[in-house]
mmCIF file of C-alpha atoms in Angstrom:
data_model
loop_
_atom_site.group_PDB
_atom_site.id
_atom_site.type_symbol
_atom_site.label_atom_id
_atom_site.label_comp_id
_atom_site.label_asym_id
_atom_site.label_seq_id
_atom_site.Cartn_x
_atom_site.Cartn_y
_atom_site.Cartn_z
ATOM 1 C CA MET A 255 -13.964 24.900 -11.033
ATOM 2 C CA ASN A 256 -10.809 24.809 -13.135
ATOM 3 C CA ASN A 257 -10.062 21.199 -14.105
ATOM 4 C CA PHE A 258 -6.365 21.487 -13.260
ATOM 5 C CA PHE A 259 -7.111 22.993 -9.849
ATOM 6 C CA PHE A 260 -9.755 20.327 -9.207
ATOM 7 C CA THR A 261 -7.298 17.551 -10.104
ATOM 8 C CA VAL A 262 -4.607 18.968 -7.818
ATOM 9 C CA LEU A 263 -7.169 19.351 -5.023
ATOM 10 C CA LEU A 264 -8.234 15.714 -5.333
ATOM 11 C CA MET A 265 -4.617 14.497 -5.434
ATOM 12 C CA LEU A 266 -3.908 16.480 -2.269
ATOM 13 C CA ALA A 267 -7.012 14.977 -0.648
ATOM 14 C CA ALA A 268 -5.832 11.478 -1.656
ATOM 15 C CA TYR A 269 -2.366 12.180 -0.230
ATOM 16 C CA LEU A 270 -3.850 13.400 3.065
ATOM 17 C CA LEU A 271 -6.144 10.371 3.231
ATOM 18 C CA GLY A 272 -3.175 8.086 2.663
ATOM 19 C CA SER A 273 -1.138 9.922 5.281
ATOM 20 C CA ILE A 274 -3.467 8.987 8.170
ATOM 21 C CA PRO A 275 -1.093 6.927 10.386
ATOM 22 C CA PHE A 276 -3.437 4.221 11.644
ATOM 23 C CA GLY A 277 -0.542 2.183 13.056
ATOM 24 C CA LEU A 278 0.644 5.122 15.127
ATOM 25 C CA ILE A 279 -2.895 5.894 16.271
ATOM 26 C CA ALA A 280 -3.425 2.252 17.284
ATOM 27 C CA GLY A 281 -0.301 2.266 19.455
ATOM 28 C CA LEU A 282 -1.325 5.495 21.174
ATOM 29 C CA LYS A 283 -4.930 4.482 21.763
ATOM 30 C CA ILE A 284 -4.425 0.843 22.766
ATOM 31 C CA LYS A 285 -1.222 0.892 24.802
ATOM 32 C CA GLY A 286 -0.360 4.564 25.054
ATOM 33 C CA ILE A 287 2.907 4.005 23.173
ATOM 34 C CA ASP A 288 4.579 5.381 20.084
ATOM 35 C CA ILE A 289 4.804 2.340 17.798
ATOM 36 C CA ARG A 290 7.906 3.911 16.227
ATOM 37 C CA ASP A 291 9.834 3.185 19.433
ATOM 38 C CA TYR A 292 9.213 -0.569 19.282
ATOM 39 C CA GLY A 293 9.986 -3.544 17.054
ATOM 40 C CA SER A 294 11.026 -2.479 13.566
ATOM 41 C CA LYS A 295 9.915 1.094 14.433
ATOM 42 C CA ASN A 296 7.599 1.082 11.431
ATOM 43 C CA ILE A 297 3.959 2.232 11.572
ATOM 44 C CA GLY A 298 2.737 -0.551 9.283
ATOM 45 C CA ALA A 299 0.552 -3.546 10.052
ATOM 46 C CA THR A 300 3.447 -5.992 10.464
ATOM 47 C CA ASN A 301 5.046 -4.052 13.298
ATOM 48 C CA VAL A 302 1.639 -3.412 14.855
ATOM 49 C CA SER A 303 1.043 -7.182 14.869
ATOM 50 C CA ARG A 304 4.334 -7.801 16.646
ATOM 51 C CA VAL A 305 3.873 -5.045 19.236
ATOM 52 C CA LEU A 306 0.097 -4.886 19.810
ATOM 53 C CA GLY A 307 -1.091 -8.319 18.682
ATOM 54 C CA LYS A 308 -2.375 -10.011 15.562
ATOM 55 C CA LYS A 309 -5.925 -8.644 15.665
ATOM 56 C CA TRP A 310 -4.692 -5.052 15.786
ATOM 57 C CA GLY A 311 -2.263 -5.768 12.961
ATOM 58 C CA ILE A 312 -5.132 -7.053 10.827
ATOM 59 C CA ALA A 313 -7.223 -3.999 11.733
ATOM 60 C CA VAL A 314 -4.424 -1.637 10.690
ATOM 61 C CA LEU A 315 -3.863 -3.586 7.473
ATOM 62 C CA LEU A 316 -7.551 -3.261 6.566
ATOM 63 C CA LEU A 317 -7.610 0.445 7.417
ATOM 64 C CA ASP A 318 -4.441 1.129 5.442
ATOM 65 C CA ALA A 319 -5.915 -0.751 2.479
ATOM 66 C CA LEU A 320 -9.155 1.194 2.829
ATOM 67 C CA LYS A 321 -7.200 4.459 2.482
ATOM 68 C CA GLY A 322 -5.989 3.411 -0.947
ATOM 69 C CA TYR A 323 -9.358 2.009 -1.985
ATOM 70 C CA GLY A 324 -11.205 5.131 -0.889
ATOM 71 C CA ALA A 325 -8.768 7.482 -2.608
ATOM 72 C CA CYS A 326 -9.603 5.931 -5.984
ATOM 73 C CA PHE A 327 -13.267 6.806 -5.563
ATOM 74 C CA LEU A 328 -12.866 10.425 -4.433
ATOM 75 C CA PRO A 329 -14.025 11.810 -7.827
ATOM 76 C CA ALA A 330 -17.367 10.044 -7.372
ATOM 77 C CA PHE A 331 -18.210 12.382 -4.482
ATOM 78 C CA TRP A 332 -18.221 15.249 -6.991
ATOM 79 C CA GLY A 333 -20.015 13.315 -9.704
ATOM 80 C CA GLN A 334 -16.874 12.870 -11.800
ATOM 81 C CA ASP A 335 -16.086 9.901 -14.034
ATOM 82 C CA LEU A 336 -13.847 7.197 -12.582
ATOM 83 C CA ALA A 337 -11.377 7.019 -15.466
ATOM 84 C CA VAL A 338 -8.538 4.557 -14.817
ATOM 85 C CA PRO A 339 -5.692 7.088 -15.351
ATOM 86 C CA PHE A 340 -7.290 9.515 -12.888
ATOM 87 C CA GLN A 341 -7.838 6.738 -10.351
ATOM 88 C CA LEU A 342 -4.193 5.720 -10.717
ATOM 89 C CA PHE A 343 -3.009 9.255 -10.011
ATOM 90 C CA LEU A 344 -5.150 9.377 -6.896
ATOM 91 C CA GLY A 345 -4.068 5.900 -5.808
ATOM 92 C CA VAL A 346 -0.391 6.776 -6.187
ATOM 93 C CA SER A 347 -1.006 9.952 -4.184
ATOM 94 C CA ALA A 348 -2.492 7.864 -1.359
ATOM 95 C CA ILE A 349 0.439 5.423 -1.427
ATOM 96 C CA LEU A 350 2.901 8.325 -1.244
ATOM 97 C CA GLY A 351 0.881 9.791 1.620
ATOM 98 C CA HIS A 352 1.140 6.512 3.510
ATOM 99 C CA SER A 353 4.864 6.085 2.909
ATOM 100 C CA PHE A 354 5.856 9.746 3.237
ATOM 101 C CA PRO A 355 3.319 11.408 5.577
ATOM 102 C CA VAL A 356 3.956 15.084 6.170
ATOM 103 C CA TRP A 357 2.855 14.688 9.819
ATOM 104 C CA LEU A 358 5.648 12.190 10.566
ATOM 105 C CA LYS A 359 8.538 13.963 8.836
ATOM 106 C CA PHE A 360 7.867 11.875 5.711
ATOM 107 C CA LYS A 361 8.708 8.600 7.474
ATOM 108 C CA GLY A 362 5.737 6.263 7.131
ATOM 109 C CA GLY A 363 4.881 2.698 6.165
ATOM 110 C CA LYS A 364 6.083 0.578 3.269
ATOM 111 C CA GLY A 365 2.996 0.975 1.124
ATOM 112 C CA VAL A 366 1.960 -2.646 0.633
ATOM 113 C CA ALA A 367 -1.466 -2.515 2.300
ATOM 114 C CA THR A 368 -2.367 0.836 0.747
ATOM 115 C CA SER A 369 -1.274 -0.456 -2.673
ATOM 116 C CA LEU A 370 -3.506 -3.470 -2.130
ATOM 117 C CA GLY A 371 -6.478 -1.175 -1.596
ATOM 118 C CA VAL A 372 -5.653 0.960 -4.626
ATOM 119 C CA PHE A 373 -5.460 -1.953 -7.027
ATOM 120 C CA LEU A 374 -8.471 -3.730 -5.571
ATOM 121 C CA ALA A 375 -10.366 -0.623 -6.658
ATOM 122 C CA ILE A 376 -8.815 -0.459 -10.128
ATOM 123 C CA ALA A 377 -7.817 -4.007 -11.133
ATOM 124 C CA TRP A 378 -9.493 -6.367 -8.716
ATOM 125 C CA LEU A 379 -8.831 -9.707 -10.450
ATOM 126 C CA PRO A 380 -5.020 -9.425 -10.813
ATOM 127 C CA THR A 381 -4.915 -7.998 -7.295
ATOM 128 C CA LEU A 382 -6.875 -10.884 -5.779
ATOM 129 C CA ILE A 383 -4.726 -13.462 -7.576
ATOM 130 C CA THR A 384 -1.573 -11.705 -6.384
ATOM 131 C CA PHE A 385 -2.956 -11.510 -2.850
ATOM 132 C CA GLY A 386 -3.701 -15.214 -2.996
ATOM 133 C CA ILE A 387 -0.056 -15.865 -3.914
ATOM 134 C CA TRP A 388 0.965 -13.591 -1.030
ATOM 135 C CA ILE A 389 -1.154 -15.682 1.360
ATOM 136 C CA ILE A 390 0.368 -18.954 0.094
ATOM 137 C CA CYS A 391 3.904 -17.596 0.446
ATOM 138 C CA PHE A 392 3.211 -16.242 3.922
ATOM 139 C CA THR A 393 1.629 -19.540 4.985
ATOM 140 C CA LEU A 394 4.795 -21.353 3.913
ATOM 141 C CA THR A 395 7.388 -18.860 5.211
ATOM 142 C CA HIS A 396 5.636 -16.825 7.930
ATOM 143 C CA ILE A 397 7.723 -13.892 6.686
ATOM 144 C CA ILE A 398 5.711 -10.905 5.485
ATOM 145 C CA SER A 399 8.576 -9.160 3.683
ATOM 146 C CA ILE A 400 9.328 -12.152 1.444
ATOM 147 C CA SER A 401 5.620 -12.522 0.669
ATOM 148 C CA SER A 402 5.314 -8.817 -0.184
ATOM 149 C CA LEU A 403 8.393 -8.838 -2.414
ATOM 150 C CA LEU A 404 7.127 -11.909 -4.269
ATOM 151 C CA ALA A 405 3.747 -10.211 -4.745
ATOM 152 C CA ALA A 406 5.507 -7.115 -6.111
ATOM 153 C CA VAL A 407 7.142 -9.289 -8.786
ATOM 154 C CA VAL A 408 3.986 -11.254 -9.622
ATOM 155 C CA PHE A 409 1.597 -8.304 -9.840
ATOM 156 C CA PRO A 410 2.882 -6.753 -13.109
ATOM 157 C CA LEU A 411 2.705 -10.208 -14.692
ATOM 158 C CA MET A 412 -0.924 -10.515 -13.610
ATOM 159 C CA ILE A 413 -1.669 -7.050 -14.972
ATOM 160 C CA PHE A 414 -0.159 -7.985 -18.320
ATOM 161 C CA TRP A 415 -2.111 -11.260 -18.384
ATOM 162 C CA ARG A 416 -5.422 -9.556 -17.621
ATOM 163 C CA TYR A 417 -5.129 -6.371 -19.683
ATOM 164 C CA ALA A 418 -3.028 -7.401 -22.705
ATOM 165 C CA GLY A 419 -4.661 -5.981 -25.820
ATOM 166 C CA THR A 420 -6.679 -3.343 -23.933
ATOM 167 C CA SER A 421 -6.192 0.416 -23.707
ATOM 168 C CA ASP A 422 -5.830 0.218 -19.916
ATOM 169 C CA LEU A 423 -2.578 -1.755 -20.200
ATOM 170 C CA LYS A 424 -0.565 1.333 -21.150
ATOM 171 C CA PHE A 425 -1.528 2.917 -17.835
ATOM 172 C CA LEU A 426 -1.658 -0.076 -15.520
ATOM 173 C CA LEU A 427 1.519 -1.906 -16.549
ATOM 174 C CA PRO A 428 3.957 1.022 -16.085
ATOM 175 C CA ILE A 429 2.386 1.904 -12.737
ATOM 176 C CA SER A 430 2.545 -1.730 -11.576
ATOM 177 C CA LEU A 431 6.244 -1.878 -12.539
ATOM 178 C CA VAL A 432 6.986 1.386 -10.725
ATOM 179 C CA LEU A 433 5.053 0.071 -7.736
ATOM 180 C CA ALA A 434 7.164 -3.103 -7.716
ATOM 181 C CA LEU A 435 10.347 -1.025 -7.684
ATOM 182 C CA PHE A 436 8.883 1.158 -4.940
ATOM 183 C CA ILE A 437 8.040 -1.886 -2.788
ATOM 184 C CA PHE A 438 11.587 -3.187 -3.230
ATOM 185 C CA TYR A 439 12.900 0.270 -2.255
ATOM 186 C CA THR A 440 10.830 0.469 0.918
ATOM 187 C CA HIS A 441 11.897 -3.096 1.792
ATOM 188 C CA ARG A 442 15.624 -2.503 1.250
ATOM 189 C CA ALA A 443 16.420 -3.117 4.940
ATOM 190 C CA ASN A 444 14.357 -6.325 4.807
ATOM 191 C CA LEU A 445 16.272 -7.430 1.715
ATOM 192 C CA GLN A 446 19.532 -7.037 3.585
ATOM 193 C CA ARG A 447 18.214 -9.102 6.505
ATOM 194 C CA ILE A 448 16.889 -11.749 4.095
ATOM 195 C CA ARG A 449 20.347 -12.040 2.514
ATOM 196 C CA GLN A 450 21.882 -12.338 5.993
ATOM 197 C CA GLY A 451 19.282 -14.890 7.091
ATOM 198 C CA THR A 452 18.150 -12.699 9.994
ATOM 199 C CA GLU A 453 14.695 -11.653 8.795
ATOM 200 C CA LYS A 454 12.170 -12.459 11.525
ATOM 201 C CA LYS A 455 9.035 -14.529 11.092
ATOM 202 C CA LEU A 456 5.783 -12.928 12.184
ATOM 203 C CA PHE A 457 4.892 -15.965 14.322
#
């Protein structure tokens, strides 16, 4: 198979995997509702927690993270090497699928959970440290958006700390910076509410 065609095929598969709207499916299966009609109208784990309950929010978070994690290992099913640049391309494809799913008129989640899964697969130590900081921030504030925005800022710093002096830095650092900007973009409404002091706590 032509390498270019194979790469495009895998990126499409990663996008489609990322585009599975677990939050929407949970609302339909559990309460027979369209989660987009309730709360923040987002299909992500935070809104699922508010509308369906904490346990379902956690389940959706894990499933959304698993989409990103799984996308990074798609080449292994065809016996291909798991080179970091290739994994990053696939991970980004999954994140874009989650945030801009073709099935939902390109209106999906904010990409935090799927990004978590992607970078757990590629750079587990910086990701775990960043996630730990996310947990501490959330424990103190009970506001997921603030915790996610802080994690977006911290993560590139952790990448630089872990991979400085290695060949992987030239791939991982730019992607982590772009990801941070992307997270801030998808949280632009949250940023406005934070500035106004109206951002809601999860509990």
